[in-house]
Amino acid sequence: MSGDHGHKDSKIDSGSRVNESHKHKDKHKDKEHRHKDHKKDREREKSKYSNSEHKEFSEKKHRDKDKVKHKDGSLERHKEKHKEKRKEEKIKSFSFDEKPKKEKENGFASPPRIKTETDGDSFYYSPKYEKSLKREHDDDDKSKFSTNNFLSFFLWILQDIEPKKKTKDKKTDETDGKKKAKKEPEEKWKWWEEERYTDGSKWKFLEHKGPVFAPPYEPLPSNVKFYYDGKHMKLSPQAEEVATFFAKMLDHEYTTKEVFRNNFFKDWKKEMTPEEKSKITNLSKCDFTEMSEYFKAQTEARKQMSKEEKQKIKEENERIVQEYGFCVMDNHKERIANFRIEPPGLFRGRGDHPKMGMLKRRIRPEDVIINCSKDSKHPKPPPGTKWKEVRHDNKVTWLVSWTENIQGSIKYIMLNPSSRIKGEKDWQKYETARRLKKCVDQIRAQYRDDWKSKEMRIRQRAVALYFIDKLALRAGNEKEEGETADTVGCCSLRVEHIKLYPELNGQEFVVEFDFLGKDSIRYYNTIPVEKRVFKNLQLFLENKQPEDDLFDRLNTSILNKHLQELMDGLTAKVFRTYNASITLQQQLKELTSEDNTPAKILSYNRANRAVAILCNHQRAPPKTFEKSMQNLQSKIDAKKDQLADARRELKSAKADAKVRKDEKTKKAVETKKKAVQRIEEQLMKLEVQATDREENKQIALGTSKLNYLDPRITVAWCKKWNVTIEKIYNKTQREKFAWAIDMADKDFEF
DNA sequence: TTTAGAACTTAGAAACCTTGAC
DNA sequence: GTCAAGGTTTCTAAGTTCTAAA
């Protein structure tokens, strides 16, 4: 990335999510206007970007061997299906370059091109690991496996019987060294020193206890009443349960939104008896306050419980975690991420979600598919029930799945990020990004070249890729209208999402982006682009309505197919990973200096922040922000006063010592000196904290830290600057990144 | 070959827990 | 002991990419 990401500041906007102005009003009216005549476009382009430069380009690119085919403009098809839904006609013509398909890695978690890449790439086992323990995974060796695994499962059970020590020791083993109470019970398994499967399987043995279901509904006590139109009304249990979902959310803004209320009411009615249905016809006449108060009181009571009671609950939870929170996968006990089935409730879609408020129904064993190995002890469904299915698919990583009723999508229970199966994939992700580093210059040169292409689809592709690379935009899949909030990514940007300024605030060729991205987080950015990009954008906008697609001849599938040809394993999101990680590395180099630890950490956070800004990771400013800032400021002021006092005292002690010249006064001077130093340090810490907090007001660092930044960069930085890793990664993060902590040394380069 | 659905990653909010000041 | 603040964990929605069925 060549310092290209320096335009960040303008991006963070005070209101992060949704806002009415973004509503896509009547967006699909007048669809007939759209995409008038792409043939005309193409002809226009042809004349504009006439022969010479294009010829030169097309001859150069071996990849575009099928260009002739594309040029005739007869093949566009892809987007049509959903455009159809919009009742519009887009004439498109494209086809995919016919390159021989690269051999797939059978979906296995190893990086693509594993065999051809060995040269010097650290992804491969270093010599010291060469003879390391190999995971047994010969396809045909089943019996051996099951024996081993039964053994290990047995050991696991045994371990469980032992007094619980590990899981909830939380802070106790935190670094400071102060409280080194309980230590890790056993040596952690270094899966990264072992070989991976190459046959596409994700595991050979998998055993678990199945999911934990939501507790059954407990009817309200009879004194907690529901009122309709001012009159008490006893609800049937089903209707009451759904009513409590609403009551629990009464303080939330959701319940004031019309869409939420309408969806809720509609679904609630489905749960009512005919009698209830005929009576309750207006949600506004429903009074849930007693229910709401009841739940608040319960929460309060829980807080007020005695230590013993709290402890009892904690132990019971712990027992459940021990029983259901782990599985055995290939000889190893692994933590499960989400072993609880999502409880019923009201759907909380983000942004202007058309389905918010709908009832998320209760999942029963009959809805659940179990995945485990044949030779494992299958999880038992709760008494009197059965599973929907028990399957043995070792080409996938999930243990349990079910279909949810809001979007009809499948939900999964999977392993914790610290597990081998997730870790390998994560590692592989960063290796792919590092491979991109090696060819990114070439790819950039190519897309710049493609801005001149005489084919519209190629120019669109090239401009989109430029945005993805430069601005770290997401790919932008197409979404089904009316099913989700109206959000976009790069390929799905619409005309209304950008504005072009030939000149703005003294800068030439400025593009203003303003759209809702993932989770309806607003992306706002004004950025000068290269002239050719600007001209292209002008062209893409011609004869289009605000609600038309900016890149009407592009979608994520086309883009990713193209990227795949540029580099094996390359997809749009690799750019985000690459640019995030390289930015961190560069920023760390730039910002860190021989300094005290808090200052170094501030540098780290600033580097992290640069990435978070690039990736537009925003958060709502904490509600208590202003107040906590004030508090901190008063602490700083107090500390300053304290420092002034200490300095004064030191001064007078010095004067005293000058006069008296005895040991006692000398000592006093030393003591005062130390006190001043200590206070200075404390003050500095507070000031750093204030700066950090202020800068972090609307920025969430966690997402990039967890998902985009190659942890080896961080580990290397810690080692280089003598910062303990615990200062940067908390326990969970250290578990997730154990592989990186173990393998990266201070010279690691992304 | 296209497309729908499956699989898996990324995301911010909320719940929960710990810490430290008083 | 209480309380507020902030860090951590959990939750699950919302993306992207992969895969397999039509």
Short mmCIF file of N, CA, C and O in Angstrom, two decimals, chain A residues 607-699:
data_model
loop_
_atom_site.label_atom_id
_atom_site.label_comp_id
_atom_site.label_asym_id
_atom_site.label_seq_id
_atom_site.Cartn_x
_atom_site.Cartn_y
_atom_site.Cartn_z
N ALA A 607 -1.24 2.76 15.84
CA ALA A 607 -1.07 1.98 14.61
C ALA A 607 -2.33 1.15 14.36
O ALA A 607 -2.88 1.10 13.25
N ASN A 608 -2.80 0.54 15.43
CA ASN A 608 -4.04 -0.25 15.37
C ASN A 608 -5.20 0.65 14.91
O ASN A 608 -6.03 0.25 14.10
N ARG A 609 -5.19 1.85 15.43
CA ARG A 609 -6.26 2.78 15.10
C ARG A 609 -6.24 3.15 13.63
O ARG A 609 -7.28 3.28 12.98
N ALA A 610 -5.06 3.33 13.12
CA ALA A 610 -4.95 3.66 11.69
C ALA A 610 -5.63 2.57 10.86
O ALA A 610 -6.34 2.86 9.89
N VAL A 611 -5.46 1.35 11.28
CA VAL A 611 -6.09 0.24 10.56
C VAL A 611 -7.60 0.26 10.74
O VAL A 611 -8.36 0.10 9.78
N ALA A 612 -8.02 0.49 11.98
CA ALA A 612 -9.46 0.50 12.25
C ALA A 612 -10.14 1.60 11.44
O ALA A 612 -11.25 1.41 10.95
N ILE A 613 -9.45 2.71 11.27
CA ILE A 613 -10.03 3.79 10.48
C ILE A 613 -10.09 3.38 9.02
O ILE A 613 -11.10 3.55 8.35
N LEU A 614 -9.00 2.80 8.56
CA LEU A 614 -8.99 2.32 7.18
C LEU A 614 -10.16 1.37 6.94
O LEU A 614 -10.83 1.45 5.92
N CYS A 615 -10.37 0.46 7.85
CA CYS A 615 -11.42 -0.54 7.67
C CYS A 615 -12.80 -0.05 8.10
O CYS A 615 -13.77 -0.79 8.04
N ASN A 616 -12.86 1.20 8.55
CA ASN A 616 -14.12 1.80 8.98
C ASN A 616 -14.78 1.02 10.12
O ASN A 616 -15.98 0.78 10.10
N HIS A 617 -13.99 0.64 11.08
CA HIS A 617 -14.54 -0.05 12.23
C HIS A 617 -14.98 0.97 13.28
O HIS A 617 -14.20 1.44 14.07
N GLN A 618 -16.24 1.26 13.23
CA GLN A 618 -16.76 2.30 14.10
C GLN A 618 -17.54 1.70 15.25
O GLN A 618 -18.02 0.59 15.17
N ARG A 619 -17.67 2.48 16.28
CA ARG A 619 -18.57 2.08 17.34
C ARG A 619 -19.33 3.31 17.79
O ARG A 619 -18.89 4.44 17.57
N ALA A 620 -20.46 3.06 18.41
CA ALA A 620 -21.19 4.17 18.98
C ALA A 620 -20.37 4.68 20.16
O ALA A 620 -19.92 3.87 20.96
N PRO A 621 -20.18 5.98 20.28
CA PRO A 621 -19.40 6.46 21.42
C PRO A 621 -20.07 5.97 22.69
O PRO A 621 -21.28 6.06 22.82
N PRO A 622 -19.29 5.45 23.63
CA PRO A 622 -19.89 4.95 24.86
C PRO A 622 -20.75 6.02 25.51
O PRO A 622 -20.39 7.20 25.49
N LYS A 623 -21.85 5.60 26.08
CA LYS A 623 -22.79 6.58 26.65
C LYS A 623 -22.14 7.41 27.75
O LYS A 623 -22.50 8.55 27.98
N THR A 624 -21.20 6.78 28.40
CA THR A 624 -20.58 7.45 29.55
C THR A 624 -19.31 8.19 29.15
O THR A 624 -18.54 8.60 30.00
N PHE A 625 -19.13 8.33 27.84
CA PHE A 625 -17.83 8.84 27.39
C PHE A 625 -17.46 10.20 27.98
O PHE A 625 -16.40 10.36 28.59
N GLU A 626 -18.37 11.15 27.82
CA GLU A 626 -18.05 12.51 28.26
C GLU A 626 -17.71 12.52 29.75
O GLU A 626 -16.74 13.13 30.18
N LYS A 627 -18.53 11.80 30.47
CA LYS A 627 -18.35 11.79 31.91
C LYS A 627 -17.01 11.16 32.29
O LYS A 627 -16.25 11.70 33.09
N SER A 628 -16.73 10.05 31.67
CA SER A 628 -15.50 9.37 32.05
C SER A 628 -14.29 10.19 31.65
O SER A 628 -13.25 10.19 32.31
N MET A 629 -14.46 10.94 30.55
CA MET A 629 -13.38 11.82 30.12
C MET A 629 -13.16 12.94 31.16
O MET A 629 -12.03 13.28 31.49
N GLN A 630 -14.27 13.46 31.62
CA GLN A 630 -14.20 14.50 32.65
C GLN A 630 -13.49 13.98 33.89
O GLN A 630 -12.60 14.64 34.45
N ASN A 631 -13.93 12.80 34.31
CA ASN A 631 -13.30 12.19 35.49
C ASN A 631 -11.80 12.06 35.32
O ASN A 631 -11.03 12.38 36.22
N LEU A 632 -11.45 11.59 34.16
CA LEU A 632 -10.03 11.39 33.90
C LEU A 632 -9.29 12.73 33.96
O LEU A 632 -8.20 12.85 34.52
N GLN A 633 -9.95 13.74 33.38
CA GLN A 633 -9.33 15.06 33.37
C GLN A 633 -9.13 15.58 34.80
O GLN A 633 -8.09 16.15 35.12
N SER A 634 -10.14 15.35 35.64
CA SER A 634 -9.95 15.84 37.02
C SER A 634 -8.84 15.06 37.72
O SER A 634 -8.11 15.63 38.53
N LYS A 635 -8.73 13.80 37.37
CA LYS A 635 -7.62 13.03 37.94
C LYS A 635 -6.29 13.64 37.50
O LYS A 635 -5.35 13.77 38.29
N ILE A 636 -6.24 14.00 36.24
CA ILE A 636 -5.00 14.60 35.72
C ILE A 636 -4.70 15.91 36.45
O ILE A 636 -3.57 16.16 36.87
N ASP A 637 -5.75 16.72 36.60
CA ASP A 637 -5.55 18.00 37.28
C ASP A 637 -5.05 17.78 38.71
O ASP A 637 -4.12 18.46 39.16
N ALA A 638 -5.68 16.83 39.37
CA ALA A 638 -5.26 16.54 40.75
C ALA A 638 -3.81 16.09 40.78
O ALA A 638 -3.02 16.49 41.64
N LYS A 639 -3.49 15.27 39.80
CA LYS A 639 -2.11 14.76 39.74
C LYS A 639 -1.13 15.91 39.51
O LYS A 639 -0.04 15.94 40.06
N LYS A 640 -1.56 16.85 38.70
CA LYS A 640 -0.68 18.00 38.42
C LYS A 640 -0.43 18.80 39.68
O LYS A 640 0.69 19.24 39.94
N ASP A 641 -1.52 18.99 40.44
CA ASP A 641 -1.37 19.71 41.70
C ASP A 641 -0.40 18.96 42.61
O ASP A 641 0.49 19.57 43.23
N GLN A 642 -0.63 17.66 42.65
CA GLN A 642 0.22 16.83 43.49
C GLN A 642 1.69 16.97 43.08
O GLN A 642 2.59 17.07 43.91
N LEU A 643 1.87 17.01 41.77
CA LEU A 643 3.24 17.12 41.26
C LEU A 643 3.85 18.47 41.67
O LEU A 643 5.02 18.54 42.09
N ALA A 644 3.05 19.51 41.53
CA ALA A 644 3.55 20.84 41.90
C ALA A 644 3.97 20.86 43.37
O ALA A 644 5.04 21.37 43.72
N ASP A 645 3.11 20.26 44.20
CA ASP A 645 3.43 20.18 45.63
C ASP A 645 4.74 19.42 45.83
O ASP A 645 5.62 19.88 46.58
N ALA A 646 4.81 18.29 45.20
CA ALA A 646 6.01 17.46 45.38
C ALA A 646 7.26 18.21 44.96
O ALA A 646 8.31 18.11 45.60
N ARG A 647 7.12 18.95 43.88
CA ARG A 647 8.28 19.72 43.39
C ARG A 647 8.69 20.80 44.39
O ARG A 647 9.88 21.04 44.63
N ARG A 648 7.67 21.44 44.90
CA ARG A 648 7.94 22.47 45.91
C ARG A 648 8.69 21.87 47.09
O ARG A 648 9.70 22.40 47.56
N GLU A 649 8.16 20.72 47.51
CA GLU A 649 8.79 20.06 48.66
C GLU A 649 10.23 19.69 48.35
O GLU A 649 11.12 19.82 49.19
N LEU A 650 10.43 19.21 47.15
CA LEU A 650 11.78 18.84 46.75
C LEU A 650 12.71 20.06 46.81
O LEU A 650 13.84 20.00 47.31
N LYS A 651 12.17 21.17 46.30
CA LYS A 651 12.95 22.39 46.26
C LYS A 651 13.38 22.81 47.67
O LYS A 651 14.56 23.11 47.93
N SER A 652 12.42 22.77 48.55
CA SER A 652 12.76 23.23 49.91
C SER A 652 13.69 22.22 50.60
O SER A 652 14.57 22.61 51.38
N ALA A 653 13.48 20.92 50.27
CA ALA A 653 14.39 19.91 50.84
C ALA A 653 15.82 20.16 50.37
O ALA A 653 16.78 20.04 51.14
N LYS A 654 15.90 20.52 49.08
CA LYS A 654 17.24 20.80 48.52
C LYS A 654 17.88 21.98 49.24
O LYS A 654 19.06 21.96 49.61
N ALA A 655 17.06 23.00 49.40
CA ALA A 655 17.56 24.20 50.08
C ALA A 655 18.01 23.86 51.49
O ALA A 655 19.09 24.28 51.95
N ASP A 656 17.18 23.07 52.11
CA ASP A 656 17.48 22.63 53.46
C ASP A 656 18.81 21.88 53.51
O ASP A 656 19.68 22.13 54.36
N ALA A 657 18.95 20.97 52.54
CA ALA A 657 20.17 20.15 52.50
C ALA A 657 21.41 21.00 52.27
O ALA A 657 22.49 20.71 52.77
N LYS A 658 21.19 22.04 51.45
CA LYS A 658 22.31 22.93 51.15
C LYS A 658 22.83 23.60 52.42
O LYS A 658 24.04 23.76 52.64
N VAL A 659 21.90 23.96 53.26
CA VAL A 659 22.26 24.63 54.51
C VAL A 659 22.85 23.65 55.50
O VAL A 659 23.93 23.83 56.03
N ARG A 660 22.10 22.55 55.70
CA ARG A 660 22.48 21.66 56.79
C ARG A 660 23.61 20.71 56.42
O ARG A 660 24.43 20.33 57.27
N LYS A 661 23.57 20.24 55.22
CA LYS A 661 24.63 19.34 54.72
C LYS A 661 24.79 18.07 55.54
O LYS A 661 25.90 17.56 55.67
N ASP A 662 23.76 17.60 56.12
CA ASP A 662 23.91 16.34 56.86
C ASP A 662 23.24 15.19 56.07
O ASP A 662 22.51 15.41 55.09
N GLU A 663 23.48 13.97 56.52
CA GLU A 663 22.97 12.78 55.83
C GLU A 663 21.45 12.76 55.76
O GLU A 663 20.86 12.41 54.74
N LYS A 664 20.88 13.14 56.86
CA LYS A 664 19.44 13.07 56.97
C LYS A 664 18.75 13.92 55.89
O LYS A 664 17.84 13.47 55.19
N THR A 665 19.21 15.13 55.74
CA THR A 665 18.58 16.00 54.75
C THR A 665 18.88 15.53 53.33
O THR A 665 18.06 15.65 52.44
N LYS A 666 20.08 14.99 53.16
CA LYS A 666 20.41 14.44 51.83
C LYS A 666 19.44 13.34 51.45
O LYS A 666 18.94 13.25 50.34
N LYS A 667 19.21 12.49 52.43
CA LYS A 667 18.29 11.38 52.21
C LYS A 667 16.89 11.90 51.87
O LYS A 667 16.20 11.37 50.99
N ALA A 668 16.54 12.94 52.62
CA ALA A 668 15.21 13.52 52.39
C ALA A 668 15.10 14.01 50.95
O ALA A 668 14.07 13.83 50.28
N VAL A 669 16.17 14.61 50.46
CA VAL A 669 16.17 15.08 49.07
C VAL A 669 15.94 13.91 48.12
O VAL A 669 15.13 13.97 47.19
N GLU A 670 16.67 12.83 48.37
CA GLU A 670 16.53 11.63 47.51
C GLU A 670 15.08 11.13 47.50
O GLU A 670 14.52 10.84 46.45
N THR A 671 14.53 11.05 48.69
CA THR A 671 13.15 10.58 48.80
C THR A 671 12.21 11.48 48.01
O THR A 671 11.36 11.01 47.25
N LYS A 672 12.38 12.77 48.17
CA LYS A 672 11.49 13.71 47.47
C LYS A 672 11.67 13.62 45.95
O LYS A 672 10.71 13.71 45.19
N LYS A 673 12.91 13.41 45.58
CA LYS A 673 13.21 13.28 44.15
C LYS A 673 12.43 12.10 43.57
O LYS A 673 11.78 12.18 42.53
N LYS A 674 12.52 10.98 44.30
CA LYS A 674 11.83 9.78 43.85
C LYS A 674 10.32 10.01 43.78
O LYS A 674 9.65 9.55 42.86
N ALA A 675 9.84 10.72 44.79
CA ALA A 675 8.40 10.99 44.81
C ALA A 675 7.99 11.79 43.57
O ALA A 675 7.00 11.48 42.91
N VAL A 676 8.80 12.79 43.25
CA VAL A 676 8.50 13.60 42.06
C VAL A 676 8.49 12.73 40.81
O VAL A 676 7.58 12.79 39.98
N GLN A 677 9.51 11.89 40.75
CA GLN A 677 9.59 11.00 39.58
C GLN A 677 8.35 10.12 39.45
O GLN A 677 7.78 9.96 38.38
N ARG A 678 7.99 9.57 40.62
CA ARG A 678 6.84 8.66 40.61
C ARG A 678 5.59 9.39 40.15
O ARG A 678 4.84 8.92 39.30
N ILE A 679 5.40 10.57 40.66
CA ILE A 679 4.20 11.33 40.29
C ILE A 679 4.24 11.73 38.82
O ILE A 679 3.23 11.69 38.12
N GLU A 680 5.43 12.08 38.37
CA GLU A 680 5.56 12.42 36.94
C GLU A 680 5.12 11.25 36.06
O GLU A 680 4.40 11.41 35.09
N GLU A 681 5.60 10.08 36.47
CA GLU A 681 5.24 8.89 35.71
C GLU A 681 3.73 8.66 35.72
O GLU A 681 3.12 8.36 34.69
N GLN A 682 3.16 8.80 36.92
CA GLN A 682 1.72 8.60 37.04
C GLN A 682 0.97 9.58 36.16
O GLN A 682 0.01 9.23 35.47
N LEU A 683 1.43 10.82 36.18
CA LEU A 683 0.78 11.85 35.38
C LEU A 683 0.88 11.51 33.90
O LEU A 683 -0.11 11.60 33.15
N MET A 684 2.06 11.10 33.53
CA MET A 684 2.26 10.77 32.13
C MET A 684 1.32 9.63 31.70
O MET A 684 0.70 9.68 30.65
N LYS A 685 1.22 8.65 32.57
CA LYS A 685 0.33 7.53 32.28
C LYS A 685 -1.11 8.00 32.07
O LYS A 685 -1.79 7.59 31.14
N LEU A 686 -1.54 8.86 32.97
CA LEU A 686 -2.90 9.37 32.87
C LEU A 686 -3.10 10.15 31.58
O LEU A 686 -4.13 10.04 30.91
N GLU A 687 -2.09 10.94 31.26
CA GLU A 687 -2.23 11.76 30.04
C GLU A 687 -2.28 10.89 28.79
O GLU A 687 -3.06 11.14 27.87
N VAL A 688 -1.44 9.87 28.80
CA VAL A 688 -1.46 8.94 27.67
C VAL A 688 -2.82 8.27 27.57
O VAL A 688 -3.41 8.14 26.50
N GLN A 689 -3.32 7.88 28.73
CA GLN A 689 -4.63 7.23 28.77
C GLN A 689 -5.71 8.15 28.20
O GLN A 689 -6.57 7.71 27.43
N ALA A 690 -5.62 9.41 28.56
CA ALA A 690 -6.62 10.36 28.07
C ALA A 690 -6.54 10.51 26.56
O ALA A 690 -7.56 10.51 25.87
N THR A 691 -5.32 10.64 26.06
CA THR A 691 -5.15 10.76 24.62
C THR A 691 -5.73 9.54 23.92
O THR A 691 -6.49 9.65 22.95
N ASP A 692 -5.36 8.39 24.43
CA ASP A 692 -5.79 7.14 23.83
C ASP A 692 -7.32 7.05 23.80
O ASP A 692 -7.91 6.72 22.79
N ARG A 693 -7.89 7.41 24.92
CA ARG A 693 -9.34 7.28 25.02
C ARG A 693 -10.04 8.27 24.10
O ARG A 693 -11.01 7.92 23.42
N GLU A 694 -9.54 9.47 24.07
CA GLU A 694 -10.12 10.48 23.20
C GLU A 694 -10.07 10.02 21.74
O GLU A 694 -11.04 10.08 21.01
N GLU A 695 -8.91 9.53 21.36
CA GLU A 695 -8.75 9.11 19.96
C GLU A 695 -9.60 7.89 19.63
O GLU A 695 -9.87 7.61 18.48
N ASN A 696 -9.99 7.19 20.66
CA ASN A 696 -10.73 5.96 20.45
C ASN A 696 -12.24 6.11 20.55
O ASN A 696 -12.96 5.13 20.48
N LYS A 697 -12.64 7.33 20.71
CA LYS A 697 -14.04 7.58 21.01
C LYS A 697 -15.00 6.80 20.11
O LYS A 697 -15.91 6.14 20.59
N GLN A 698 -14.78 6.91 18.85
CA GLN A 698 -15.74 6.28 17.93
C GLN A 698 -15.14 5.14 17.14
O GLN A 698 -15.68 4.70 16.15
N ILE A 699 -13.99 4.71 17.57
CA ILE A 699 -13.30 3.69 16.79
C ILE A 699 -13.16 2.41 17.59
O ILE A 699 -12.77 2.44 18.75
#
